[in-house]
Amino acid sequence: MSFGDIDQKINRLERLLEVSRFLGASLEIEELLQSIVNAASELSESESSALLMYEGETKLLKFVATTNEEKESIKRIRVPIENSLAGTVYNQRQSIVVRDARNDPRVSFEIQKVLGNAYSLIAVPMLFRGETIGVIETINKRNRLDYSNDDVNILETLASQAAVAVMSSLMLEEMRTAYQELEESERKKSDFIAIASHELRTPIGLILGHATTVYDGITDPNLKQQLEVIVRSATRLKKIVEDFSSIPGLQEGATPVFRKKVGISNLVSEVTASFKKQAHFKNITLKCNTPQQEFQVEGDREKLALVLSNLLENAVSYTNNNGHVYVTVERLSGYVKVSVIDNGIGIPAKDLPRIFDRFYQVEGHLRRRHGGMGLGLSVAKAMVEMHNGQIWVESVEGKGSNFSFLLPLKDAQATRPSKVPAFEPGSLV
Ligand code: ADP
């Protein structure tokens, strides 16, 4: 080999390296495919080149890029896999050099027309993880020279780099499309939730209002009992709608937080007391340990009450008859910690990571015995986080659960040291 030949070889390899780097960087598919055919022509010193890929719909090969000027009409042409040059390379995953294209039946008349006056060709497969994803064809070595083994080698190297780049680009495009579809379906879901909860609010309010008025006006204990069922059910429905309607706002970060000084011990006692009846109904011991000292946080009382009532609602629902539910309030440095502890059915370890996701339920919605939409915990989490707090759960299936949340104390209180009584179930009142 002469020095001139070695120089030329080095130049080609350097150019191949440059092209490979470029292919890795350009991820827009159209631009990438065009760069591949341009590089194929340049590196093999060919008059033109083309790239074909498999089209699932037609089960044929399709020209996806070419250096030929008639790009649009060429891209409309499909090539059969059987008996064509590109098809053979596609199936056999091996390169083919055609030295006399005009007498080779695999280079059909139509392709001759597309590729111009082809007299010699190289077709190489683009392999990705052992599968052919496309075929690169170069046509006519310049100056009517014959294609050499070096030409084949350099094209094969280019094809393998190109295959990786094309697959990355296609995957990225697929991901983008999937993400856009997801965003669209999230938007539709939010719109639906917003409309449905808005429409439900008024009739539920009317049912509750009228039922309460009738309840106050009658004395028959039997009727009173029946009306209690109506009021209880309508109240439950109201809560579901409230959880529902907080979702679109939570998602967009649009839910307003009306911050005021909130005494957590007082709030916890009040909300716990509102579950007395529900707990009594299942003979569940409901106790609340609130220290003498009040803990002040800066927050939205309504929202914080909703957090606790969602946790209590679950604790009572998912605890069997005769069980217990304890609520504790304690101070940690700079924070107040509220825990709702039950000895109920617990949560399987595999479900714990998703328990705060929207619409997540351990039992499928249709199989479950308990009501609810799988929203309570996600709403609670969003509300706690709005207050710069944290919420988490510790749970053992069959033994019980401990849901806790931390809220930052108001500045002055956060710095004042205080002793917190340790939690002892026996000391709860
Ligand atoms: P739901 O409306 O279904 O109660 P949540 O978001 O409040 O929705 O809770 C999600 C799921 O977490 C529930 O369906 C239930 O399976 C489980 N879960 C929540 N709290 C408890 C608990 N205290 N004990 C056992 N499982 C619970």
Tab-separated table of C-alpha atoms and ligand atoms in Angstrom:
chain	number	residue	atom	x	y	z
A	1	MET	CA	0.000	0.000	0.000
A	2	SER	CA	1.426	3.409	-1.000
A	3	PHE	CA	1.677	6.407	1.334
A	4	GLY	CA	-1.017	8.038	-0.765
A	5	ASP	CA	-3.366	5.106	-0.109
A	6	ILE	CA	-2.624	5.204	3.639
A	7	ASP	CA	-3.240	8.948	3.727
A	8	GLN	CA	-6.549	8.495	1.960
A	9	LYS	CA	-7.559	5.724	4.337
A	10	ILE	CA	-6.727	7.858	7.373
A	11	ASN	CA	-8.693	10.773	5.904
A	12	ARG	CA	-11.734	8.583	5.363
A	13	LEU	CA	-11.554	7.173	8.878
A	14	GLU	CA	-11.215	10.651	10.333
A	15	ARG	CA	-14.216	11.745	8.318
A	16	LEU	CA	-16.143	8.653	9.495
A	17	LEU	CA	-15.363	9.585	13.081
A	18	GLU	CA	-16.590	13.139	12.520
A	19	VAL	CA	-19.775	11.883	10.875
A	20	SER	CA	-20.402	9.404	13.711
A	21	ARG	CA	-20.106	12.175	16.279
A	22	PHE	CA	-22.512	14.293	14.313
A	23	LEU	CA	-25.020	11.439	13.986
A	24	GLY	CA	-24.991	10.904	17.735
A	25	ALA	CA	-25.744	14.574	18.319
A	26	SER	CA	-28.573	15.147	15.820
A	27	LEU	CA	-31.778	13.667	17.097
A	28	GLU	CA	-34.423	15.100	14.754
A	29	ILE	CA	-35.288	12.089	12.634
A	30	GLU	CA	-35.670	13.725	9.180
A	31	GLU	CA	-32.427	15.626	9.550
A	32	LEU	CA	-30.690	12.507	10.825
A	33	LEU	CA	-31.808	10.286	7.930
A	34	GLN	CA	-30.662	12.880	5.414
A	35	SER	CA	-27.268	13.169	7.152
A	36	ILE	CA	-26.859	9.393	6.913
A	37	VAL	CA	-27.336	9.254	3.137
A	38	ASN	CA	-25.155	12.313	2.617
A	39	ALA	CA	-22.408	10.675	4.685
A	40	ALA	CA	-22.819	7.369	2.814
A	41	SER	CA	-22.286	9.112	-0.545
A	42	GLU	CA	-19.332	11.076	0.744
A	43	LEU	CA	-17.526	8.213	2.500
A	44	SER	CA	-17.947	5.720	-0.335
A	45	GLU	CA	-17.357	8.386	-2.997
A	46	SER	CA	-20.612	7.497	-4.704
A	47	GLU	CA	-22.815	9.441	-7.082
A	48	SER	CA	-25.861	8.983	-4.880
A	49	SER	CA	-27.294	6.978	-2.029
A	50	ALA	CA	-30.562	6.098	-0.375
A	51	LEU	CA	-31.899	4.685	2.870
A	52	LEU	CA	-34.805	2.245	3.062
A	53	MET	CA	-36.738	1.228	6.143
A	54	TYR	CA	-39.431	-1.348	6.793
A	55	GLU	CA	-42.992	-0.054	6.742
A	56	GLY	CA	-45.240	-2.106	9.053
A	57	GLU	CA	-48.476	-1.045	7.329
A	58	THR	CA	-47.521	-2.262	3.843
A	59	LYS	CA	-44.890	-4.843	4.873
A	60	LEU	CA	-42.658	-3.284	2.185
A	61	LEU	CA	-39.465	-1.281	2.259
A	62	LYS	CA	-39.826	2.440	1.903
A	63	PHE	CA	-37.275	5.051	0.786
A	64	VAL	CA	-36.980	7.365	3.786
A	65	ALA	CA	-34.045	9.463	2.544
A	66	THR	CA	-32.028	9.935	-0.617
A	67	THR	CA	-29.413	12.264	-2.029
A	68	ASN	CA	-31.346	12.259	-5.295
A	69	GLU	CA	-33.059	15.553	-6.162
A	70	GLU	CA	-36.463	13.933	-6.734
A	71	LYS	CA	-36.854	13.251	-3.015
A	72	GLU	CA	-40.619	13.455	-2.737
A	73	SER	CA	-41.453	11.136	-5.646
A	74	ILE	CA	-38.819	8.643	-4.500
A	75	LYS	CA	-40.236	8.577	-0.970
A	76	ARG	CA	-43.555	7.409	-2.433
A	77	ILE	CA	-41.964	4.257	-3.875
A	78	ARG	CA	-42.188	0.937	-2.001
A	79	VAL	CA	-39.818	-1.992	-2.586
A	80	PRO	CA	-40.886	-5.605	-2.022
A	81	ILE	CA	-38.813	-7.648	0.412
A	82	GLU	CA	-38.865	-10.706	-1.833
A	83	ASN	CA	-36.488	-10.750	-4.800
A	84	SER	CA	-35.250	-7.173	-4.417
A	85	LEU	CA	-31.712	-6.139	-3.559
A	86	ALA	CA	-32.663	-4.126	-0.454
A	87	GLY	CA	-35.072	-6.909	0.615
A	88	THR	CA	-32.352	-9.571	0.356
A	89	VAL	CA	-29.972	-7.476	2.465
A	90	TYR	CA	-32.782	-6.752	4.904
A	91	ASN	CA	-33.573	-10.442	5.355
A	92	GLN	CA	-30.056	-11.864	5.233
A	93	ARG	CA	-28.479	-9.087	7.328
A	94	GLN	CA	-25.442	-9.086	5.095
A	95	SER	CA	-24.015	-6.543	2.695
A	96	ILE	CA	-24.153	-7.133	-1.054
A	97	VAL	CA	-21.980	-5.526	-3.747
A	98	VAL	CA	-23.509	-5.446	-7.229
A	99	ARG	CA	-20.948	-4.865	-9.921
A	100	ASP	CA	-23.265	-5.065	-12.916
A	101	ALA	CA	-26.549	-3.556	-11.797
A	102	ARG	CA	-28.150	-3.511	-15.221
A	103	ASN	CA	-28.014	-7.293	-15.470
A	104	ASP	CA	-28.905	-8.052	-11.875
A	105	PRO	CA	-32.582	-9.071	-11.553
A	106	ARG	CA	-32.659	-7.902	-7.897
A	107	VAL	CA	-32.192	-4.288	-9.008
A	108	SER	CA	-35.597	-3.927	-10.599
A	109	PHE	CA	-36.450	-1.617	-13.448
A	110	GLU	CA	-38.330	0.676	-11.101
A	111	ILE	CA	-35.377	0.981	-8.774
A	112	GLN	CA	-33.091	1.598	-11.720
A	113	LYS	CA	-35.357	4.496	-12.563
A	114	VAL	CA	-35.218	5.806	-9.013
A	115	LEU	CA	-31.529	5.412	-8.564
A	116	GLY	CA	-30.649	6.788	-11.966
A	117	ASN	CA	-28.468	4.972	-14.373
A	118	ALA	CA	-27.087	2.513	-11.851
A	119	TYR	CA	-24.261	0.270	-12.919
A	120	SER	CA	-22.807	-0.629	-9.527
A	121	LEU	CA	-24.244	-0.660	-6.013
A	122	ILE	CA	-23.472	-1.488	-2.410
A	123	ALA	CA	-26.328	-2.325	-0.060
A	124	VAL	CA	-25.567	-2.675	3.668
A	125	PRO	CA	-27.923	-3.541	6.516
A	126	MET	CA	-28.389	-1.184	9.469
A	127	LEU	CA	-28.306	-3.578	12.409
A	128	PHE	CA	-29.550	-2.792	15.882
A	129	ARG	CA	-29.305	-5.559	18.508
A	130	GLY	CA	-29.106	-8.177	15.762
A	131	GLU	CA	-32.199	-6.922	13.884
A	132	THR	CA	-32.174	-5.055	10.579
A	133	ILE	CA	-33.828	-1.680	10.951
A	134	GLY	CA	-32.974	-0.374	7.499
A	135	VAL	CA	-30.772	-0.687	4.424
A	136	ILE	CA	-28.308	1.868	3.064
A	137	GLU	CA	-27.647	1.738	-0.681
A	138	THR	CA	-24.910	3.616	-2.488
A	139	ILE	CA	-24.981	3.892	-6.274
A	140	ASN	CA	-22.112	4.224	-8.739
A	141	LYS	CA	-18.622	4.828	-7.417
A	142	ARG	CA	-17.438	8.108	-8.904
A	143	ASN	CA	-15.269	8.074	-12.026
A	144	ARG	CA	-16.779	4.729	-12.949
A	145	LEU	CA	-14.465	2.980	-10.505
A	146	ASP	CA	-15.343	-0.362	-8.919
A	147	TYR	CA	-16.372	-0.490	-5.288
A	148	SER	CA	-13.650	-1.922	-3.028
A	149	ASN	CA	-13.759	-3.897	0.229
A	150	ASP	CA	-12.775	-0.688	2.035
A	151	ASP	CA	-15.939	0.932	0.710
A	152	VAL	CA	-18.013	-1.911	2.109
A	153	ASN	CA	-16.219	-1.779	5.461
A	154	ILE	CA	-16.622	1.934	5.868
A	155	LEU	CA	-20.315	1.760	4.931
A	156	GLU	CA	-20.915	-1.074	7.396
A	157	THR	CA	-19.309	0.970	10.172
A	158	LEU	CA	-21.401	3.964	9.209
A	159	ALA	CA	-24.548	1.790	9.110
A	160	SER	CA	-24.002	0.446	12.606
A	161	GLN	CA	-23.473	3.972	14.037
A	162	ALA	CA	-26.454	5.218	12.063
A	163	ALA	CA	-28.661	2.397	13.394
A	164	VAL	CA	-27.990	3.435	17.002
A	165	ALA	CA	-28.629	7.096	16.192
A	166	VAL	CA	-31.872	6.314	14.331
A	167	MET	CA	-33.166	4.090	17.121
A	168	SER	CA	-32.364	6.749	19.773
A	169	SER	CA	-34.138	9.344	17.699
A	170	LEU	CA	-37.190	7.122	17.126
A	171	MET	CA	-37.366	6.238	20.811
A	172	LEU	CA	-37.121	9.897	21.758
A	173	GLU	CA	-39.913	10.712	19.316
A	174	GLU	CA	-42.049	7.879	20.720
A	175	MET	CA	-41.441	9.151	24.229
A	176	ARG	CA	-42.377	12.689	23.207
A	177	THR	CA	-45.613	11.456	21.622
A	178	ALA	CA	-46.446	9.292	24.641
A	179	TYR	CA	-45.768	12.234	26.940
A	180	GLN	CA	-48.004	14.513	24.877
A	181	GLU	CA	-50.783	11.910	24.919
A	182	LEU	CA	-50.406	11.547	28.661
A	183	GLU	CA	-50.599	15.312	29.134
A	184	GLU	CA	-53.707	15.428	26.961
A	185	SER	CA	-55.433	12.642	28.889
A	186	GLU	CA	-54.470	14.275	32.208
A	187	ARG	CA	-56.006	17.514	30.975
A	188	LYS	CA	-59.219	15.740	29.909
A	189	LYS	CA	-59.397	13.961	33.250
A	190	SER	CA	-58.976	17.234	35.149
A	191	ASP	CA	-61.644	18.930	33.020
A	192	PHE	CA	-64.017	16.053	33.624
A	193	ILE	CA	-63.384	16.107	37.369
A	194	ALA	CA	-63.852	19.872	37.542
A	195	ILE	CA	-67.152	19.769	35.624
A	196	ALA	CA	-68.550	16.705	37.390
A	197	SER	CA	-67.772	17.987	40.880
A	198	HIS	CA	-69.153	21.414	40.038
A	199	GLU	CA	-72.417	19.877	38.810
A	200	LEU	CA	-72.745	17.578	41.831
A	201	ARG	CA	-72.159	20.216	44.465
A	202	THR	CA	-75.501	22.005	44.185
A	203	PRO	CA	-77.821	18.953	44.342
A	204	ILE	CA	-75.842	17.488	47.244
A	205	GLY	CA	-76.077	20.788	49.108
A	206	LEU	CA	-79.842	20.819	48.521
A	207	ILE	CA	-80.277	17.223	49.750
A	208	LEU	CA	-78.276	17.978	52.887
A	209	GLY	CA	-80.047	21.271	53.570
A	210	HIS	CA	-83.555	19.905	53.148
A	211	ALA	CA	-82.869	16.650	55.001
A	212	THR	CA	-81.461	18.591	57.957
A	213	THR	CA	-84.491	20.914	58.048
A	214	VAL	CA	-86.917	17.998	57.940
A	215	TYR	CA	-84.870	16.192	60.614
A	216	ASP	CA	-85.144	19.181	62.950
A	217	GLY	CA	-88.898	19.400	62.408
A	218	ILE	CA	-89.931	15.797	63.164
A	219	THR	CA	-90.136	13.784	66.346
A	220	ASP	CA	-90.850	10.234	65.112
A	221	PRO	CA	-87.638	8.312	66.106
A	222	ASN	CA	-88.077	5.909	63.210
A	223	LEU	CA	-88.178	8.677	60.630
A	224	LYS	CA	-85.351	10.476	62.414
A	225	GLN	CA	-83.197	7.356	62.076
A	226	GLN	CA	-83.927	7.121	58.369
A	227	LEU	CA	-83.139	10.779	57.864
A	228	GLU	CA	-79.864	10.282	59.721
A	229	VAL	CA	-78.908	7.710	57.070
A	230	ILE	CA	-79.737	10.231	54.334
A	231	VAL	CA	-77.703	12.976	56.017
A	232	ARG	CA	-74.760	10.639	56.669
A	233	SER	CA	-74.712	9.434	53.080
A	234	ALA	CA	-75.073	12.922	51.650
A	235	THR	CA	-72.257	14.141	53.922
A	236	ARG	CA	-70.048	11.340	52.666
A	237	LEU	CA	-70.923	12.258	49.083
A	238	LYS	CA	-70.116	15.880	49.867
A	239	LYS	CA	-66.676	14.852	51.108
A	240	ILE	CA	-65.973	12.850	47.965
A	241	VAL	CA	-66.929	15.834	45.835
A	242	GLU	CA	-64.720	18.081	47.965
A	243	ASP	CA	-61.767	15.729	47.438
A	244	PHE	CA	-62.579	15.641	43.754
A	245	SER	CA	-62.839	19.355	43.301
A	246	SER	CA	-59.540	20.021	45.033
A	247	ILE	CA	-57.719	17.944	42.413
A	248	PRO	CA	-57.598	20.213	39.349
A	249	GLY	CA	-56.509	23.126	41.540
A	250	LEU	CA	-53.881	21.024	43.303
A	251	GLN	CA	-52.469	19.922	39.977
A	252	GLU	CA	-52.061	23.420	38.639
A	253	GLY	CA	-50.880	24.718	41.999
A	254	ALA	CA	-53.892	27.026	41.854
A	255	THR	CA	-55.549	26.077	45.151
A	256	PRO	CA	-55.266	29.120	47.386
A	257	VAL	CA	-53.879	28.661	50.908
A	258	PHE	CA	-55.393	31.119	53.378
A	259	ARG	CA	-52.674	31.329	56.005
A	260	LYS	CA	-53.520	32.179	59.574
A	261	LYS	CA	-52.317	31.083	62.995
A	262	VAL	CA	-53.714	27.581	63.600
A	263	GLY	CA	-53.539	25.794	66.966
A	264	ILE	CA	-52.830	22.190	66.067
A	265	SER	CA	-53.827	20.593	69.392
A	266	ASN	CA	-57.187	22.302	69.239
A	267	LEU	CA	-57.702	21.328	65.608
A	268	VAL	CA	-56.784	17.699	66.299
A	269	SER	CA	-59.204	17.458	69.254
A	270	GLU	CA	-62.006	18.981	67.225
A	271	VAL	CA	-61.558	16.782	64.140
A	272	THR	CA	-61.079	13.624	66.217
A	273	ALA	CA	-64.276	14.371	68.139
A	274	SER	CA	-66.201	14.546	64.860
A	275	PHE	CA	-65.353	10.856	64.257
A	276	LYS	CA	-66.688	9.678	67.617
A	277	LYS	CA	-70.002	8.481	66.212
A	278	GLN	CA	-68.409	6.651	63.304
A	279	ALA	CA	-65.940	4.884	65.616
A	280	HIS	CA	-68.636	4.063	68.144
A	281	PHE	CA	-70.682	2.418	65.409
A	282	LYS	CA	-67.861	-0.150	64.923
A	283	ASN	CA	-67.015	-0.274	68.598
A	284	ILE	CA	-63.603	1.180	67.795
A	285	THR	CA	-61.734	2.890	70.633
A	286	LEU	CA	-60.872	6.371	69.388
A	287	LYS	CA	-58.448	8.301	71.562
A	288	CYS	CA	-56.630	11.527	71.145
A	289	ASN	CA	-53.468	12.619	72.925
A	290	THR	CA	-53.100	16.381	72.711
A	291	PRO	CA	-50.574	17.953	75.083
A	292	GLN	CA	-51.598	20.893	77.265
A	293	GLN	CA	-49.418	23.247	75.302
A	294	GLU	CA	-50.795	24.558	72.034
A	295	PHE	CA	-48.644	24.284	68.901
A	296	GLN	CA	-49.080	27.103	66.433
A	297	VAL	CA	-48.498	26.706	62.727
A	298	GLU	CA	-49.104	29.210	59.992
A	299	GLY	CA	-51.620	27.597	57.734
A	300	ASP	CA	-55.078	27.071	56.332
A	301	ARG	CA	-57.277	25.575	59.034
A	302	GLU	CA	-59.772	24.070	56.578
A	303	LYS	CA	-57.086	22.312	54.613
A	304	LEU	CA	-55.278	20.995	57.667
A	305	ALA	CA	-58.594	19.729	59.036
A	306	LEU	CA	-59.164	17.927	55.738
A	307	VAL	CA	-55.756	16.200	56.050
A	308	LEU	CA	-56.579	14.856	59.472
A	309	SER	CA	-60.137	13.935	58.620
A	310	ASN	CA	-58.955	11.984	55.528
A	311	LEU	CA	-56.498	10.046	57.710
A	312	LEU	CA	-59.103	9.414	60.391
A	313	GLU	CA	-61.727	8.410	57.866
A	314	ASN	CA	-59.296	5.763	56.543
A	315	ALA	CA	-58.182	4.625	59.999
A	316	VAL	CA	-61.780	4.008	61.060
A	317	SER	CA	-62.761	2.442	57.723
A	318	TYR	CA	-59.791	0.079	57.523
A	319	THR	CA	-59.924	-1.054	61.160
A	320	ASN	CA	-62.148	-3.965	62.063
A	321	ASN	CA	-64.796	-3.827	64.770
A	322	ASN	CA	-63.430	-3.586	68.329
A	323	GLY	CA	-60.094	-2.212	67.133
A	324	HIS	CA	-58.504	1.081	68.150
A	325	VAL	CA	-57.447	4.359	66.547
A	326	TYR	CA	-55.134	6.747	68.382
A	327	VAL	CA	-54.239	10.293	67.388
A	328	THR	CA	-51.125	11.851	68.860
A	329	VAL	CA	-49.597	15.299	68.687
A	330	GLU	CA	-45.965	15.804	69.591
A	331	ARG	CA	-43.304	18.349	69.116
A	332	LEU	CA	-40.073	17.722	67.243
A	333	SER	CA	-37.425	20.348	66.791
A	334	GLY	CA	-39.053	23.068	64.707
A	335	TYR	CA	-42.036	20.891	63.822
A	336	VAL	CA	-45.235	19.514	65.204
A	337	LYS	CA	-45.912	15.882	64.378
A	338	VAL	CA	-49.419	14.457	64.163
A	339	SER	CA	-49.897	10.684	63.931
A	340	VAL	CA	-52.982	8.598	63.308
A	341	ILE	CA	-52.318	5.071	64.509
A	342	ASP	CA	-54.652	2.134	64.032
A	343	ASN	CA	-54.509	-1.608	64.554
A	344	GLY	CA	-56.504	-2.269	61.400
A	345	ILE	CA	-55.931	-4.315	58.263
A	346	GLY	CA	-52.610	-2.614	57.431
A	347	ILE	CA	-51.125	-2.108	53.961
A	348	PRO	CA	-49.101	-4.720	52.045
A	349	ALA	CA	-45.449	-3.668	51.665
A	350	LYS	CA	-45.689	-3.752	47.854
A	351	ASP	CA	-48.426	-1.098	47.887
A	352	LEU	CA	-46.743	1.316	50.280
A	353	PRO	CA	-44.709	3.229	47.646
A	354	ARG	CA	-47.871	4.129	45.697
A	355	ILE	CA	-50.297	4.689	48.521
A	356	PHE	CA	-50.236	8.511	48.150
A	357	ASP	CA	-50.813	8.379	44.363
A	358	ARG	CA	-54.075	9.700	43.017
A	359	PHE	CA	-56.765	7.031	42.557
A	360	TYR	CA	-54.513	4.340	44.049
A	361	GLN	CA	-56.296	1.716	46.093
A	362	VAL	CA	-54.917	-1.498	47.530
A	363	GLU	CA	-57.995	-3.432	46.491
A	364	GLY	CA	-59.333	-2.754	43.003
A	365	HIS	CA	-62.183	-0.255	43.095
A	366	LEU	CA	-64.821	-2.811	42.056
A	367	ARG	CA	-63.722	-5.543	44.461
A	368	ARG	CA	-63.444	-3.453	47.573
A	369	ARG	CA	-65.747	-3.450	50.543
A	370	HIS	CA	-64.973	0.142	51.560
A	371	GLY	CA	-66.229	3.223	49.755
A	372	GLY	CA	-63.920	5.966	48.534
A	373	MET	CA	-62.194	6.938	45.343
A	374	GLY	CA	-58.519	6.528	46.186
A	375	LEU	CA	-58.144	10.296	46.508
A	376	GLY	CA	-58.034	10.955	50.251
A	377	LEU	CA	-54.321	10.339	50.750
A	378	SER	CA	-53.235	12.183	47.614
A	379	VAL	CA	-55.265	15.197	48.705
A	380	ALA	CA	-53.798	14.945	52.223
A	381	LYS	CA	-50.272	14.794	50.810
A	382	ALA	CA	-50.823	17.799	48.544
A	383	MET	CA	-52.263	19.812	51.441
A	384	VAL	CA	-49.405	18.935	53.801
A	385	GLU	CA	-46.844	19.822	51.140
A	386	MET	CA	-48.594	23.148	50.525
A	387	HIS	CA	-47.751	23.874	54.155
A	388	ASN	CA	-44.099	22.876	53.622
A	389	GLY	CA	-44.682	19.720	55.607
A	390	GLN	CA	-44.164	16.024	55.047
A	391	ILE	CA	-46.452	13.035	55.282
A	392	TRP	CA	-45.550	9.356	55.423
A	393	VAL	CA	-46.817	5.975	56.528
A	394	GLU	CA	-45.498	2.951	58.365
A	395	SER	CA	-47.705	-0.074	58.075
A	396	VAL	CA	-47.679	-3.846	58.482
A	397	GLU	CA	-50.295	-5.911	56.723
A	398	GLY	CA	-52.656	-7.494	59.238
A	399	LYS	CA	-51.255	-5.429	62.135
A	400	GLY	CA	-52.086	-1.791	61.505
A	401	SER	CA	-50.905	1.525	60.137
A	402	ASN	CA	-49.306	4.694	61.402
A	403	PHE	CA	-49.818	7.754	59.201
A	404	SER	CA	-47.849	10.792	60.359
A	405	PHE	CA	-47.351	14.311	59.115
A	406	LEU	CA	-44.993	17.073	60.141
A	407	LEU	CA	-45.785	20.768	59.916
A	408	PRO	CA	-43.264	23.546	60.537
A	409	LEU	CA	-44.020	25.476	63.710
A	410	LYS	CA	-44.460	29.216	63.603
A	411	ASP	CA	-41.000	30.835	63.898
A	412	ALA	CA	-41.156	32.032	67.494
A	413	GLN	CA	-42.383	28.701	68.758
A	414	ALA	CA	-39.989	26.733	66.638
A	415	THR	CA	-37.012	28.085	68.523
A	416	ARG	CA	-38.458	27.759	72.039
A	417	PRO	CA	-37.460	24.408	73.560
A	418	SER	CA	-40.163	22.347	75.146
A	419	LYS	CA	-40.512	18.858	76.491
A	420	VAL	CA	-42.949	16.620	74.688
A	421	PRO	CA	-44.669	13.855	76.624
A	422	ALA	CA	-43.812	10.519	75.053
A	423	PHE	CA	-46.705	8.672	73.482
A	424	GLU	CA	-48.219	5.954	75.633
A	425	PRO	CA	-51.471	4.479	74.398
A	426	GLY	CA	-52.635	3.998	77.985
A	427	SER	CA	-52.362	7.711	78.715
A	428	LEU	CA	-54.654	8.766	75.909
A	429	VAL	CA	-57.857	10.501	76.820
B	1	ADP	P1	-59.732	5.647	49.608
B	1	ADP	O1	-60.775	6.610	49.200
B	1	ADP	O2	-59.711	4.413	48.767
B	1	ADP	O3	-59.706	5.360	51.073
B	1	ADP	P2	-57.178	6.938	50.029
B	1	ADP	O4	-56.316	7.727	49.110
B	1	ADP	O5	-57.628	7.608	51.261
B	1	ADP	O6	-58.392	6.414	49.191
B	1	ADP	O7	-56.392	5.626	50.423
B	1	ADP	C1	-55.805	4.857	49.399
B	1	ADP	C2	-55.750	3.396	49.810
B	1	ADP	O8	-54.844	3.236	50.889
B	1	ADP	C3	-57.065	2.851	50.321
B	1	ADP	O9	-57.856	2.396	49.263
B	1	ADP	C4	-56.601	1.730	51.230
B	1	ADP	O10	-56.387	0.567	50.471
B	1	ADP	C5	-55.256	2.198	51.759
B	1	ADP	N1	-55.327	2.777	53.104
B	1	ADP	C6	-55.391	4.075	53.437
B	1	ADP	N2	-55.393	4.238	54.765
B	1	ADP	C7	-55.352	3.000	55.315
B	1	ADP	C8	-55.319	2.494	56.653
B	1	ADP	N3	-55.330	3.301	57.722
B	1	ADP	N4	-55.254	1.150	56.797
B	1	ADP	C9	-55.217	0.323	55.745
B	1	ADP	N5	-55.228	0.751	54.451
B	1	ADP	C10	-55.298	2.063	54.232
